């Protein structure tokens, strides 16, 4: 009897293995994701033209159990202005993960193409742009999720010194639409602002005004995606790319001359006007989220003290406008009415 018990105990011990720690989905974890990206960066960073190609790379990170995971992928320089070597020393990247070669259960499971916003000219601006996405996440479910990362960039040929910088990943547009059970409206379909869901449009317009961003357009689908659950529903606009926002303050950001403002820090309302009840609802919404919005900045440990102070001061000036009836009427309502009569289209979007 004792022998049988010992045999059973040994059998159970040999067959038992500790359960693998469960990894949270990529965009459902607030922790900073640390990973190493290995590639021929000398070659990759020079390939910035219109005919640029993907380059082989490997991504390394530690899973929840502490084991090192390696993922083969392809990487390409992306972006418009930030692709310019005179603007960004280290341009943003597109990560193209190879699903067939991806181990099951990784934090990147289910992901294919991911935008990586890199340090460009400085990590502080990366953090500020990341926080803009997080603020819009509070205001709208129809928004791009992001994940703050700390990336070690290592040259596969040893021609560059490794560097560790903050960056952030952006949810793929198709994944975002699928998560919301909606469909992306093709960019070739020209849709004006007055055909978009009015409350969603008013929310987006006031948000862009809050952050001091004029670098967007609904009809030209510039830094805007449109979503709808079906062909009968009014589209919902989803913004992205906020490096030209005044609250970010990127040194290369300048407003187009057509708008008549001297700095991106100078706010300019870029939508049409809305009925009074919608304006009131938006003001109430932004006031209700004021404390959580400020908390987004206060809780970001990597953000510098000066960056925090400047960001909160910029937000203070926004709330001073929307909570002052005459200022709101002058800066929002009257400008919206003027836009309806003669909207200024930025050169290059036509």
Coordinates of C-alpha atoms in Angstrom, one line a residue:
X1 CA 0.0 0.0 0.0
X2 CA 2.8 2.4 0.9
X3 CA 4.6 1.6 -2.4
X4 CA 1.5 2.5 -4.3
X5 CA 1.2 5.8 -2.4
X6 CA 4.8 6.7 -3.2
X7 CA 4.4 5.8 -6.9
X8 CA 1.2 8.0 -7.1
X9 CA 2.9 10.9 -5.4
X10 CA 5.9 10.7 -7.7
X11 CA 3.6 10.5 -10.7
X12 CA 1.7 13.6 -9.6
X13 CA 4.8 15.6 -8.9
X14 CA 6.4 14.7 -12.3
X15 CA 3.2 15.7 -14.1
X16 CA 2.7 18.9 -12.3
X17 CA 4.0 22.1 -13.8
X18 CA 3.4 25.7 -12.5
X19 CA 0.8 27.6 -14.4
X20 CA 2.1 30.2 -16.7
X21 CA 1.4 33.7 -15.5
X22 CA -1.5 35.2 -17.4
X23 CA -0.4 38.2 -19.6
X24 CA -2.8 41.1 -19.9
X25 CA -3.8 42.2 -23.4
X26 CA -1.4 44.8 -24.8
X27 CA -3.7 47.8 -24.4
X28 CA -5.4 46.7 -21.1
X29 CA -2.4 47.1 -18.9
X30 CA -1.3 50.6 -17.6
X31 CA 2.2 49.4 -16.7
X32 CA 5.1 50.7 -18.8
X33 CA 6.0 47.9 -21.3
X34 CA 9.7 47.4 -21.5
X35 CA 11.2 45.7 -24.6
X36 CA 14.3 45.6 -26.8
X37 CA 14.2 46.2 -30.5
X38 CA 17.1 44.8 -32.5
X39 CA 17.6 45.8 -36.1
X40 CA 20.1 47.2 -38.5
X41 CA 19.3 50.8 -37.5
X42 CA 22.0 52.4 -39.7
X43 CA 20.1 51.0 -42.7
X44 CA 16.6 51.4 -41.3
X45 CA 16.9 55.1 -40.2
X46 CA 18.3 56.1 -43.6
X47 CA 15.4 54.5 -45.4
X48 CA 12.9 57.4 -45.1
X49 CA 11.8 58.1 -48.7
X50 CA 8.5 57.4 -50.4
X51 CA 9.8 54.0 -51.6
X52 CA 10.9 52.9 -48.1
X53 CA 10.8 49.2 -47.2
X54 CA 10.4 47.0 -44.3
X55 CA 13.5 45.7 -42.5
X56 CA 14.0 42.5 -40.5
X57 CA 14.1 43.0 -36.7
X58 CA 13.6 41.1 -33.5
X59 CA 11.7 42.2 -30.4
X60 CA 12.7 40.9 -27.0
X61 CA 10.7 41.3 -23.8
X62 CA 10.2 39.5 -20.5
X63 CA 6.8 37.9 -19.9
X64 CA 4.8 37.9 -16.7
X65 CA 6.8 34.8 -15.4
X66 CA 10.1 36.5 -16.1
X67 CA 11.0 34.5 -19.2
X68 CA 12.5 36.2 -22.2
X69 CA 10.3 36.1 -25.3
X70 CA 11.7 36.8 -28.8
X71 CA 9.4 37.8 -31.6
X72 CA 10.5 38.2 -35.2
X73 CA 9.0 41.1 -37.0
X74 CA 9.6 43.7 -39.8
X75 CA 10.1 47.4 -39.1
X76 CA 9.6 50.4 -41.4
X77 CA 10.0 54.2 -40.9
X78 CA 6.6 55.8 -41.0
X79 CA 5.0 59.3 -40.7
X80 CA 4.7 62.4 -42.8
X81 CA 6.6 65.4 -41.3
X82 CA 8.3 63.3 -38.7
X83 CA 9.8 61.2 -41.4
X84 CA 11.9 64.2 -42.4
X85 CA 15.5 63.8 -41.2
X86 CA 15.6 67.5 -40.5
X87 CA 12.7 67.1 -38.1
X88 CA 13.2 63.8 -36.4
X89 CA 16.6 62.3 -35.5
X90 CA 14.7 59.1 -34.7
X91 CA 11.5 58.8 -36.7
X92 CA 8.3 56.9 -35.7
X93 CA 8.2 53.3 -36.8
X94 CA 5.7 50.7 -38.0
X95 CA 6.0 47.3 -36.4
X96 CA 4.8 44.5 -38.5
X97 CA 4.5 41.4 -36.3
X98 CA 4.6 38.0 -37.9
X99 CA 1.6 36.2 -36.5
X100 CA 2.6 32.8 -37.8
X101 CA 5.9 32.9 -35.8
X102 CA 4.4 34.4 -32.7
X103 CA 4.3 32.1 -29.6
X104 CA 0.8 31.7 -28.0
X105 CA 0.0 33.8 -24.9
X106 CA 2.3 36.7 -25.5
X107 CA 1.3 40.3 -24.7
X108 CA 1.4 40.9 -28.5
X109 CA -1.0 38.1 -29.3
X110 CA -3.6 39.1 -31.9
X111 CA -1.6 42.1 -33.0
X112 CA -0.3 42.6 -36.5
X113 CA 0.7 46.2 -37.4
X114 CA 1.4 48.6 -34.6
X115 CA 2.5 52.2 -34.8
X116 CA 5.4 53.1 -32.5
X117 CA 5.7 56.8 -31.7
X118 CA 9.4 57.3 -30.9
X119 CA 11.4 60.0 -29.2
X120 CA 12.0 62.0 -32.4
X121 CA 13.6 65.1 -30.9
X122 CA 13.0 64.4 -27.2
X123 CA 11.2 62.0 -24.8
X124 CA 9.2 64.8 -23.1
X125 CA 7.2 65.4 -26.3
X126 CA 6.5 61.7 -26.6
X127 CA 5.1 61.6 -23.1
X128 CA 2.9 64.7 -23.7
X129 CA 1.5 63.3 -26.9
X130 CA 0.8 59.9 -25.2
X131 CA -1.1 61.8 -22.5
X132 CA -3.3 63.5 -25.1
X133 CA -4.5 60.0 -26.2
X134 CA -5.1 59.0 -22.6
X135 CA -7.2 62.1 -22.1
X136 CA -9.4 61.4 -25.1
X137 CA -9.8 57.8 -23.9
X138 CA -11.6 59.4 -20.9
X139 CA -13.9 61.4 -23.0
X140 CA -14.8 58.9 -25.7
X141 CA -14.9 55.2 -26.0
X142 CA -14.4 55.7 -29.8
X143 CA -10.7 56.4 -29.4
X144 CA -7.3 54.9 -30.0
X145 CA -5.9 53.0 -27.1
X146 CA -2.1 53.5 -26.4
X147 CA 0.5 51.8 -24.3
X148 CA 3.5 53.6 -22.9
X149 CA 6.8 51.7 -23.5
X150 CA 10.5 52.0 -22.6
X151 CA 12.4 50.7 -25.6
X152 CA 16.0 49.7 -25.9
X153 CA 17.1 50.2 -29.5
X154 CA 20.0 47.9 -30.3
X155 CA 21.8 47.9 -33.6
X156 CA 22.2 44.3 -34.9
X157 CA 25.6 45.1 -36.4
X158 CA 26.9 47.0 -33.4
X159 CA 27.4 50.2 -35.3
X160 CA 25.3 52.3 -32.9
X161 CA 25.4 52.5 -29.2
X162 CA 22.2 51.0 -27.6
X163 CA 19.8 53.7 -26.4
X164 CA 16.8 53.4 -24.0
X165 CA 13.9 55.8 -24.7
X166 CA 10.3 56.2 -23.9
X167 CA 7.9 55.5 -26.8
X168 CA 4.2 54.5 -27.1
X169 CA 2.3 52.0 -29.2
X170 CA -1.0 52.9 -30.9
X171 CA -3.9 50.5 -31.4
X172 CA -4.4 49.5 -35.0
X173 CA -7.4 51.2 -36.7
X174 CA -9.0 47.9 -37.7
X175 CA -8.5 46.5 -34.2
X176 CA -10.1 49.6 -32.8
X177 CA -13.1 49.4 -35.1
X178 CA -13.5 45.7 -34.4
X179 CA -13.4 46.3 -30.6
X180 CA -16.2 48.8 -30.9
X181 CA -18.2 46.6 -33.3
X182 CA -18.0 49.2 -35.9
X183 CA -16.6 49.6 -39.4
X184 CA -14.0 52.1 -40.8
X185 CA -15.4 54.3 -43.5
X186 CA -13.0 54.4 -46.5
X187 CA -11.0 57.6 -46.7
X188 CA -12.0 58.1 -50.4
X189 CA -15.6 58.8 -49.2
X190 CA -15.7 62.6 -48.7
X191 CA -17.9 63.3 -45.7
X192 CA -18.3 66.9 -44.4
X193 CA -18.5 67.8 -40.7
X194 CA -22.3 68.5 -40.9
X195 CA -22.9 64.9 -41.8
X196 CA -21.1 63.5 -38.8
X197 CA -22.8 62.6 -35.5
X198 CA -23.3 66.1 -34.0
X199 CA -22.5 65.3 -30.4
X200 CA -19.4 63.3 -31.3
X201 CA -18.3 66.1 -33.7
X202 CA -18.8 68.8 -31.0
X203 CA -16.9 66.7 -28.5
X204 CA -14.0 66.2 -30.9
X205 CA -13.9 69.8 -31.9
X206 CA -13.9 71.1 -28.3
X207 CA -11.2 68.5 -27.4
X208 CA -9.0 69.7 -30.3
X209 CA -9.5 73.3 -29.1
X210 CA -8.6 72.3 -25.6
X211 CA -5.3 70.8 -26.6
X212 CA -4.6 73.5 -29.2
X213 CA -4.6 71.3 -32.2
X214 CA -5.6 72.6 -35.7
X215 CA -3.8 69.8 -37.6
X216 CA -6.9 67.8 -38.5
X217 CA -9.7 67.7 -41.1
X218 CA -12.9 65.5 -41.3
X219 CA -13.6 65.9 -45.0
X220 CA -10.0 65.4 -46.0
X221 CA -9.6 62.7 -43.4
X222 CA -6.5 64.3 -42.1
X223 CA -5.6 62.8 -38.7
X224 CA -9.2 61.6 -38.4
X225 CA -10.8 58.2 -38.9
X226 CA -14.5 57.8 -39.3
X227 CA -16.4 54.9 -37.8
X228 CA -20.0 53.7 -38.1
X229 CA -21.9 50.6 -36.9
X230 CA -23.8 50.5 -40.2
X231 CA -24.5 52.5 -43.4
X232 CA -27.5 54.2 -41.9
X233 CA -25.8 55.6 -38.9
X234 CA -24.0 59.0 -38.7
X235 CA -20.2 58.5 -38.6
X236 CA -18.2 59.1 -35.5
X237 CA -14.9 60.9 -35.8
X238 CA -11.8 59.5 -34.1
X239 CA -8.7 61.7 -33.9
X240 CA -5.0 60.7 -33.9
X241 CA -1.5 62.3 -34.3
X242 CA -1.3 65.1 -31.8
X243 CA 2.3 66.2 -32.2
X244 CA 1.2 69.6 -33.6
X245 CA -1.0 70.3 -30.5
X246 CA -0.1 73.3 -28.4
X247 CA -0.2 71.3 -25.3
X248 CA 2.5 69.0 -26.7
X249 CA 4.7 71.9 -27.8
X250 CA 6.9 70.0 -30.3
X251 CA 9.7 72.4 -31.4
X252 CA 9.0 71.7 -35.1
X253 CA 5.3 72.3 -34.9
X254 CA 4.0 75.5 -36.6
X255 CA 0.5 76.4 -37.8
X256 CA -0.3 76.8 -41.5
X257 CA -0.2 80.5 -42.5
X258 CA -3.8 80.3 -43.8
X259 CA -5.1 80.0 -40.3
X260 CA -3.8 83.4 -39.2
X261 CA -2.3 82.3 -35.9
X262 CA 1.4 82.7 -35.0
X263 CA 1.9 79.6 -32.8
X264 CA 0.4 76.2 -32.2
X265 CA -0.1 77.2 -28.6
X266 CA -2.6 79.8 -29.8
X267 CA -6.0 78.1 -29.8
X268 CA -8.4 78.3 -32.8
X269 CA -11.8 76.5 -33.1
X270 CA -12.0 74.6 -36.3
X271 CA -15.5 73.2 -36.4
X272 CA -18.9 74.6 -37.3
X273 CA -21.3 75.9 -34.6
X274 CA -23.8 73.6 -32.8
X275 CA -27.2 74.1 -31.1
X276 CA -27.0 75.7 -27.7
X277 CA -28.1 72.5 -25.9
X278 CA -25.1 70.6 -27.5
X279 CA -22.7 73.3 -26.5
X280 CA -24.0 73.2 -23.0
X281 CA -23.7 69.5 -22.8
X282 CA -20.1 69.6 -24.1
X283 CA -19.1 72.2 -21.5
X284 CA -20.8 70.1 -18.8
X285 CA -19.0 67.0 -20.0
X286 CA -15.6 68.6 -20.0
X287 CA -16.2 70.1 -16.6
X288 CA -17.2 66.8 -15.2
X289 CA -14.0 65.2 -16.5
X290 CA -11.7 68.1 -15.4
X291 CA -10.4 66.3 -12.3
X292 CA -9.7 63.0 -14.1
X293 CA -8.1 64.9 -17.0
X294 CA -5.7 66.7 -14.6
X295 CA -5.1 63.3 -12.9
X296 CA -3.8 61.8 -16.2
X297 CA -1.0 64.3 -16.1
X298 CA -0.3 64.3 -12.4
X299 CA -0.1 60.5 -12.3
X300 CA 2.5 60.3 -15.2
X301 CA 5.7 59.8 -13.2
X302 CA 8.1 60.2 -16.2
X303 CA 6.7 63.6 -17.1
X304 CA 9.0 66.4 -16.0
X305 CA 7.9 68.9 -13.3
X306 CA 8.0 71.7 -15.9
X307 CA 6.1 69.6 -18.4
X308 CA 3.4 68.9 -15.8
X309 CA 3.2 72.6 -14.8
X310 CA 3.0 73.8 -18.4
X311 CA 0.3 71.2 -19.3
X312 CA -1.9 72.1 -16.3
X313 CA -1.5 75.8 -17.0
X314 CA -2.5 75.2 -20.6
X315 CA -5.6 73.3 -19.5
X316 CA -6.4 76.0 -16.9
X317 CA -6.6 78.6 -19.8
X318 CA -9.0 76.3 -21.7
X319 CA -11.4 76.0 -18.7
X320 CA -11.2 79.7 -18.1
X321 CA -12.6 80.2 -21.6
X322 CA -15.4 77.5 -21.6
X323 CA -16.7 78.6 -18.2
X324 CA -16.8 82.3 -19.1
X325 CA -20.0 82.8 -21.2
X326 CA -18.7 85.8 -23.2
X327 CA -15.4 84.2 -23.9
X328 CA -17.1 81.0 -25.0
X329 CA -19.4 82.9 -27.3
X330 CA -16.5 84.8 -28.8
X331 CA -14.0 82.0 -29.2
X332 CA -16.3 79.0 -29.9
X333 CA -19.8 80.0 -31.0
X334 CA -18.9 83.0 -33.2
X335 CA -15.9 81.3 -34.7
X336 CA -18.1 78.3 -35.5
X337 CA -20.6 80.5 -37.2
X338 CA -17.8 82.2 -39.2
X339 CA -16.5 78.8 -40.2
X340 CA -19.9 77.8 -41.6
X341 CA -19.8 80.8 -43.9
X342 CA -16.2 80.7 -45.0
X343 CA -14.2 77.7 -43.8
X344 CA -10.5 78.1 -44.3
X345 CA -9.0 75.0 -46.0
X346 CA -5.3 74.4 -45.3
X347 CA -3.2 74.2 -48.5
X348 CA -2.1 70.6 -49.2
X349 CA -5.3 69.0 -48.0
X350 CA -7.2 69.6 -51.2

